[in-house]
Amino acid sequence: MRQAFMHDLVIRSRRVALPEGIRPAAIAVQDGRIVALADYDTVLPSATITDLADLVVLPGLVDSHVHVNEPGRTEWEGFATATKAAAAGGVTTIVDMPLNSLPPTVSVADLATKRAAADGQCHVDVAFWGGAIPGNLDSLRPLHEAGVVGFKCFLSPSGVEEFPPLTLDEIDKVMRELASFDGLLIVHAEDPVQLDEPVDGSYRAFLNSRPGAAESAAVQQVIALAEATGTRTHILHVSAADCLEPLAAAQARGVRITAETCPHYLTLSAAEAYTTAFKCCPPIRDAANQDALWQGLADGVLSCVVSDHSPCPPAMKEGDFASAWGGISSLQIGLPAVWTAARARGFGLTDVVRWMAAAPADLAGLRRKGRIAVGCDADLVAFDPAASFIVEPISLAHKNPITPYGGRELLGVVHSTWLGGRVAWHGHPPAGRHLVSDNR
C-alpha cells in the first residue's frame, strides 16, 4: 500500500516555466493536482520520479479556439483526432467552438448532444463555447448555468447556414442579456458591408475582398456596444493591425474588451500564400501588418494566441481561393510555430506561456489551467526549445493532414505531455474530462 505521505508523481527539471519565470524546480503531483513546488534537488517521496534534466517543463497550453466539428461533420475533424493532435502539440485543454458541428451549440439540449459525442474520446480536457444566433436569446442564461465558458457570435456570414450572424441591434440585446449574469461574448468581427466576392481565384483578390478596414470597422462597432452595456467582450482572431489602436484606446478607457490573434497571422504572410492551405477568414496579410501584430502582443493589446483550428476534408480545399474552405489546421503545431517566430523577435518562453496558456485559461474562466502553481491541475509539457523538425503533414494527428506549414522547419519539440499527472495519448486511453467555466 502506498504510504500516505508519498506523492503520485514528481517531475523535476533545471528549467521549469513558473509564473515568476524559468528556474530549476521539482513539481509534486497528487490526485491530478500540483501539491508542492520545491527546489530541483529537494527530496520529495513519490511513486514515480521523472527527471527531465534540461528539457523545459511548460504548463499545458490552453487553446480556446478549436473547431472540433463533431457531431455532424466528424469527417472534417472529431474529438478523438483533435485531442490527440492537441496532446501531441503540448495542448492539454481545448475549448470547442459552437459551430460547424450539427447541431450547433445554441441550446442546453445541443450542449448535451455535444458532450455525449465527446464522451470517452478525449485525450485532453475539453470545455465548450455556446453560440449566440438570431432567436436564441432565451437560451443564453441556461447555457451559462450549464457551464459553457461564453458565447460566440458573428457580424458577417459564418460559412455555415445553421449559424447565422447577428445584426448590431441583436448584438446589443445579447450583450445586455449577458451583462445580467456577467457572461462573456466572443465576436468574429468583420463588417459585412465592407466584404465582397473575390473578382477572381487569386490570393490577392481574396485578400482584397476582406480588407483590414472591415475588421477595424466591426471592432469599433463592438467596442461601442461593449462600452454602453458593460459586457465582457473578446475579439477573435485579429488579423488586421488597424484594429490595434481602437482596442488599445478602449482598454485604456476601462472597456471590458480583450483580443486574440493566431499563429498563422504571426508566422505566415500574404507573399507566401501560394496554395489554398493558406486560406482563412479573416485572411493572412502582409509582413508589415504582421510586425504590428507582434507589437500588439508586446504591448498587451492582444492577450491570447490560439489556433482557430478550422479543418475540413481535402476536397473542400481544392479549387482556388474564391471557392476553397477558409480555415487552417494548426492545433498540433501552434507551439513550435509561435516559438520559432517569437524567439527570432527576442521574446522568451515565458511570453509564449502567457499568450498560449495563462491568458486563454483566464479568458475561459478555467482557474486551474494554464500555469504551474500549487492547486492547479498537473497539466505539464516536456519541451525542447532548441530542437528543430520539418513539418510533415502526413505525420500530424489531425484527421485531415492539410497545413500551410508543410515542409517548413520549426523550432521546438514536444517530448511528453501529462494531463492531470498522467501521460496523455502515446498509447494511453482517453482520460480527458468535460470542463465547465469557473465564472458561473
XYZ file of C-alpha atoms in Angstrom:
440
model
C 0.000 0.000 0.000
C 1.248 3.494 -0.833
C 2.420 5.470 2.178
C 0.170 8.421 2.900
C 2.977 10.949 2.568
C 4.088 9.776 -0.877
C 3.172 11.688 -3.995
C 1.858 10.056 -7.141
C 4.451 11.742 -9.333
C 7.392 14.099 -9.076
C 8.739 15.816 -12.173
C 11.956 17.765 -11.853
C 13.854 19.870 -14.352
C 16.530 22.530 -14.374
C 14.123 24.683 -16.398
C 10.522 24.924 -15.200
C 8.283 27.718 -16.541
C 6.711 29.079 -13.361
C 4.554 32.229 -13.258
C 7.516 34.216 -11.916
C 9.947 32.901 -14.537
C 12.003 29.884 -15.553
C 14.093 28.218 -12.838
C 15.121 24.766 -11.564
C 12.266 23.121 -9.688
C 10.596 19.900 -8.626
C 6.850 19.520 -9.091
C 4.929 17.162 -6.813
C 1.615 15.771 -8.037
C -1.132 14.005 -6.144
C -4.622 13.089 -7.361
C -4.102 15.032 -10.556
C -3.158 18.337 -8.919
C 0.125 20.102 -8.203
C 0.523 19.897 -4.424
C 4.057 21.213 -3.960
C 6.793 23.124 -5.756
C 10.307 22.785 -4.419
C 13.926 23.319 -5.376
C 15.268 20.965 -8.018
C 17.271 18.837 -5.538
C 14.597 18.595 -2.851
C 13.719 15.036 -1.874
C 10.005 14.505 -2.494
C 8.971 10.896 -1.862
C 6.935 9.651 -4.791
C 5.692 6.538 -6.508
C 7.215 7.866 -9.754
C 10.046 10.355 -10.199
C 10.841 11.764 -13.647
C 13.970 13.863 -14.096
C 13.829 15.813 -17.344
C 17.290 17.352 -16.875
C 17.436 20.356 -19.235
C 14.118 19.921 -21.030
C 11.815 22.825 -20.217
C 8.638 22.000 -18.305
C 5.779 24.164 -19.538
C 2.221 24.312 -18.258
C -0.128 22.550 -20.640
C -1.338 25.011 -23.244
C -4.974 26.104 -23.371
C -6.366 26.530 -26.883
C -9.616 28.432 -26.534
C -10.418 28.497 -30.265
C -10.867 24.994 -31.728
C -13.485 23.758 -34.192
C -13.878 20.040 -33.456
C -16.973 19.677 -35.720
C -18.339 16.546 -34.033
C -21.146 15.521 -34.183
C -22.461 16.038 -37.674
C -19.244 16.853 -39.528
C -16.853 14.368 -37.964
C -15.316 13.748 -41.377
C -13.866 17.269 -41.001
C -12.446 16.561 -37.519
C -13.583 14.770 -34.369
C -12.889 14.677 -30.653
C -10.565 11.656 -30.880
C -8.326 13.088 -33.583
C -8.431 16.710 -32.419
C -7.483 15.840 -28.858
C -4.685 13.506 -29.994
C -3.291 16.353 -32.071
C -3.633 18.689 -29.101
C -1.764 16.356 -26.752
C 0.990 15.823 -29.315
C 1.368 19.600 -29.568
C 1.511 20.311 -25.831
C -2.120 21.479 -25.577
C -3.902 19.936 -22.587
C -7.172 21.901 -22.720
C -9.231 22.883 -25.730
C -12.418 24.929 -25.843
C -14.699 23.734 -28.620
C -16.416 26.295 -30.819
C -20.224 26.101 -31.102
C -20.432 25.906 -34.890
C -19.555 23.539 -37.735
C -20.969 20.688 -35.675
C -24.561 19.602 -36.242
C -26.398 20.733 -34.248
C -24.537 23.903 -33.305
C -24.301 24.520 -29.567
C -27.105 27.064 -29.226
C -29.281 25.420 -26.545
C -28.817 23.256 -23.466
C -30.069 20.248 -25.436
C -27.455 20.921 -28.117
C -24.751 21.138 -25.435
C -25.854 17.750 -24.090
C -25.608 16.318 -27.603
C -22.086 17.740 -27.968
C -20.950 16.357 -24.603
C -22.401 12.937 -25.433
C -20.443 12.902 -28.693
C -17.235 13.730 -26.808
C -17.717 11.103 -24.077
C -14.858 8.612 -23.873
C -12.952 10.052 -26.834
C -10.925 12.944 -25.438
C -7.193 12.735 -24.767
C -7.180 16.237 -23.237
C -9.709 18.206 -21.234
C -12.471 19.936 -23.192
C -14.667 22.924 -22.407
C -17.387 24.339 -24.644
C -18.470 27.684 -26.032
C -22.149 28.395 -26.571
C -23.475 30.220 -29.606
C -25.478 33.445 -29.910
C -27.604 33.451 -33.057
C -30.899 35.096 -34.055
C -33.740 33.693 -31.943
C -31.854 32.014 -29.070
C -31.688 34.903 -26.598
C -33.675 32.919 -24.020
C -31.137 30.054 -24.209
C -28.132 32.120 -23.148
C -28.615 32.108 -19.386
C -29.470 28.356 -19.279
C -26.360 27.598 -21.330
C -24.276 29.723 -18.954
C -25.705 27.839 -15.983
C -24.946 24.545 -17.764
C -21.263 25.505 -17.853
C -20.344 26.960 -21.247
C -17.440 29.379 -20.918
C -19.056 32.101 -23.032
C -20.905 32.811 -26.269
C -19.725 33.260 -29.831
C -21.385 35.394 -32.469
C -20.663 36.640 -35.988
C -21.256 40.019 -37.563
C -20.737 38.537 -41.041
C -21.790 35.161 -42.520
C -20.164 32.263 -40.663
C -19.789 29.928 -43.631
C -22.491 27.523 -42.423
C -26.209 28.271 -42.777
C -27.216 26.897 -39.370
C -25.145 29.557 -37.545
C -26.299 32.924 -38.980
C -24.809 36.285 -37.985
C -26.353 38.857 -35.676
C -27.226 42.428 -36.551
C -25.834 45.185 -34.352
C -29.254 45.580 -32.722
C -29.309 41.854 -31.956
C -25.781 42.013 -30.522
C -26.889 44.870 -28.269
C -29.713 42.679 -26.916
C -27.347 39.721 -26.467
C -24.829 41.900 -24.630
C -27.481 43.235 -22.260
C -28.639 39.713 -21.505
C -25.056 38.535 -20.877
C -24.342 41.567 -18.698
C -27.172 40.478 -16.393
C -25.113 37.440 -15.340
C -21.611 38.704 -16.281
C -21.363 36.390 -19.268
C -18.679 36.661 -21.945
C -19.309 37.410 -25.619
C -16.646 36.476 -28.183
C -17.013 38.049 -31.610
C -15.963 37.275 -35.162
C -15.625 40.918 -36.133
C -15.794 41.726 -39.838
C -18.214 44.365 -41.130
C -20.358 42.624 -43.773
C -20.923 45.906 -45.619
C -17.205 46.046 -46.444
C -16.843 42.417 -47.545
C -17.164 41.430 -51.192
C -16.841 38.455 -53.500
C -13.320 37.971 -54.928
C -13.028 39.138 -58.533
C -11.026 36.004 -59.395
C -9.494 32.938 -57.759
C -6.159 34.502 -56.785
C -4.998 35.097 -53.248
C -4.680 38.832 -53.919
C -8.333 39.022 -54.974
C -9.398 37.060 -51.883
C -7.330 39.352 -49.635
C -8.826 42.458 -51.237
C -12.320 41.077 -50.711
C -11.805 41.041 -46.898
C -9.871 44.266 -46.180
C -8.436 45.229 -42.834
C -10.895 48.131 -42.785
C -13.759 45.618 -42.475
C -12.193 44.240 -39.304
C -11.419 47.648 -37.866
C -14.935 48.966 -38.512
C -16.516 45.919 -36.872
C -14.173 46.118 -33.885
C -15.133 49.755 -33.345
C -18.821 48.838 -33.538
C -18.344 46.096 -30.959
C -16.320 48.393 -28.692
C -19.162 50.936 -28.699
C -21.682 48.263 -27.684
C -19.378 46.782 -25.030
C -18.806 50.237 -23.560
C -22.526 51.005 -23.489
C -23.537 47.709 -21.891
C -20.517 46.901 -19.696
C -20.409 43.386 -21.140
C -17.244 41.305 -21.021
C -16.258 41.059 -24.694
C -13.456 39.400 -26.632
C -12.447 39.914 -30.266
C -11.496 36.730 -32.057
C -8.583 36.100 -34.452
C -7.404 39.666 -35.045
C -5.581 39.676 -38.378
C -5.545 43.405 -39.172
C -3.205 45.854 -37.463
C -5.862 48.556 -37.984
C -7.731 47.003 -35.035
C -4.970 47.642 -32.508
C -5.371 51.386 -31.966
C -9.128 51.323 -31.218
C -8.644 48.277 -28.987
C -5.816 49.939 -27.050
C -7.830 53.121 -26.599
C -10.876 51.172 -25.384
C -8.812 49.154 -22.925
C -7.248 52.360 -21.607
C -10.758 53.740 -21.004
C -11.659 50.667 -18.981
C -13.871 48.960 -21.543
C -14.008 45.258 -20.705
C -12.617 44.101 -24.019
C -9.755 41.756 -24.879
C -8.493 40.290 -28.126
C -6.553 37.394 -29.566
C -4.562 36.557 -32.655
C -3.447 33.259 -34.195
C -0.191 31.538 -35.145
C -0.832 31.905 -38.882
C -1.167 35.687 -38.651
C 2.100 35.855 -36.694
C 4.166 33.457 -38.801
C 2.823 33.412 -42.377
C 2.447 36.251 -44.875
C 0.384 37.015 -47.950
C 3.516 36.834 -50.096
C 3.807 33.076 -49.494
C 0.110 32.180 -49.799
C 0.524 30.067 -52.905
C -1.897 27.224 -52.072
C -5.405 27.166 -50.615
C -3.989 25.658 -47.412
C -3.276 29.311 -46.534
C -6.895 30.427 -46.869
C -8.642 31.567 -43.694
C -11.134 34.242 -42.661
C -10.074 36.891 -41.883
C -7.100 36.478 -44.217
C -3.347 36.371 -43.688
C -1.987 39.822 -44.511
C 1.414 41.339 -45.363
C 4.683 41.379 -43.422
C 4.325 44.947 -42.130
C 0.899 44.064 -40.727
C 2.455 41.004 -39.067
C 5.108 43.173 -37.401
C 2.350 45.324 -35.935
C 0.540 42.270 -34.516
C 3.714 41.234 -32.696
C 3.911 44.750 -31.261
C 0.284 44.384 -30.186
C 1.282 41.307 -28.203
C 4.282 43.091 -26.701
C 2.040 45.980 -25.646
C -0.616 43.670 -24.182
C -3.371 44.877 -26.513
C -3.577 41.298 -27.802
C -3.531 38.880 -24.876
C -4.004 35.400 -26.374
C -2.510 33.359 -29.199
C -4.831 30.484 -30.117
C -5.140 28.261 -33.157
C -8.586 28.849 -34.687
C -8.132 25.228 -35.781
C -10.733 25.025 -38.566
C -10.206 21.820 -40.551
C -12.097 20.318 -43.461
C -11.845 17.308 -45.814
C -9.245 17.608 -48.597
C -11.888 18.063 -51.292
C -13.044 21.282 -49.649
C -9.559 22.762 -50.008
C -9.442 22.036 -53.722
C -10.047 24.690 -56.341
C -8.956 28.298 -55.969
C -9.073 30.978 -53.284
C -12.576 32.004 -54.277
C -14.115 28.567 -53.726
C -11.954 26.689 -51.162
C -12.926 26.394 -47.489
C -11.442 29.160 -45.353
C -9.771 27.531 -42.388
C -6.307 26.491 -41.178
C -5.398 23.371 -39.223
C -2.612 24.080 -36.740
C -3.683 22.628 -33.404
C -0.657 20.312 -33.174
C 1.982 22.753 -34.392
C 0.930 26.091 -32.916
C 3.520 25.967 -30.115
C 6.597 25.412 -32.302
C 5.300 27.806 -34.972
C 4.863 30.607 -32.453
C 8.066 29.798 -30.554
C 10.122 29.825 -33.768
C 8.929 33.314 -34.656
C 8.854 34.639 -31.081
C 12.435 33.602 -30.385
C 13.624 35.280 -33.580
C 11.970 38.511 -32.405
C 13.526 38.439 -28.934
C 10.609 37.067 -26.934
C 11.069 34.293 -24.370
C 9.223 31.137 -23.437
C 7.563 32.956 -20.535
C 5.909 35.238 -23.105
C 4.697 32.259 -25.134
C 3.326 30.594 -21.990
C 1.443 33.771 -21.080
C -0.109 34.078 -24.557
C -0.874 30.386 -25.120
C -1.625 29.029 -21.633
C -2.361 31.532 -18.865
C -4.306 34.151 -20.837
C -6.619 31.704 -22.685
C -7.286 29.907 -19.385
C -8.213 33.210 -17.763
C -10.421 34.162 -20.715
C -12.367 30.912 -20.461
C -12.662 31.041 -16.680
C -10.597 27.874 -16.158
C -8.721 28.825 -12.998
C -6.831 25.571 -12.501
C -5.394 25.636 -16.009
C -2.563 27.414 -17.795
C 0.062 27.748 -15.057
C 2.366 25.652 -12.897
C 1.263 26.523 -9.380
C 0.117 24.703 -6.266
C -3.562 23.832 -6.592
C -3.549 23.823 -10.387
C -4.138 20.730 -12.466
C -0.931 18.820 -13.195
C -1.073 19.515 -16.933
C 2.576 19.620 -17.970
C 4.686 19.530 -21.123
C 8.311 18.460 -21.595
C 9.594 20.777 -24.325
C 12.954 21.079 -26.064
C 13.124 24.681 -27.296
C 16.391 24.152 -29.179
C 15.449 21.091 -31.252
C 14.093 21.571 -34.752
C 11.983 19.452 -37.092
C 10.440 19.569 -40.542
C 6.632 19.596 -40.622
C 5.411 16.511 -42.464
C 1.626 16.828 -42.870
C 1.092 13.053 -43.033
C 2.613 12.688 -39.556
C 0.102 15.037 -37.905
C -2.697 13.578 -35.791
C -5.347 15.858 -37.294
C -7.992 13.878 -39.169
C -7.111 15.657 -42.415
C -3.383 16.469 -42.672
C -3.683 19.734 -44.590
C -1.446 22.552 -43.407
C 0.339 25.590 -44.811
C 3.286 24.641 -42.604
C 4.129 21.535 -44.646
C 7.865 21.346 -45.377
C 8.664 24.219 -43.023
C 11.423 23.860 -40.425
C 10.196 24.787 -36.947
C 11.977 25.108 -33.639
C 10.741 23.376 -30.500
C 9.822 19.734 -29.949
C 7.227 18.372 -27.515
C 8.648 15.234 -25.853
C 5.853 14.368 -23.415
C 2.505 15.718 -22.275
C 0.857 14.985 -18.922
C -2.833 15.547 -18.264
C -3.622 15.594 -14.556
C -0.316 13.878 -13.893
C -0.909 11.092 -16.424
C 0.797 10.750 -19.781
C -1.632 11.888 -22.447
C -2.067 9.921 -25.671
C 1.024 7.916 -26.820
C -0.837 4.635 -26.431
C -2.763 5.656 -23.318
C -6.576 5.545 -23.302
C -8.540 8.816 -23.408
C -8.660 10.440 -19.971
C -9.894 13.927 -20.806
C -12.746 15.479 -18.847
C -15.553 17.855 -19.733
C -14.883 21.196 -18.063
C -17.270 23.951 -17.040
C -16.437 27.600 -16.513
C -15.446 28.709 -13.019
C -17.192 32.020 -13.772
C -20.732 30.713 -13.302
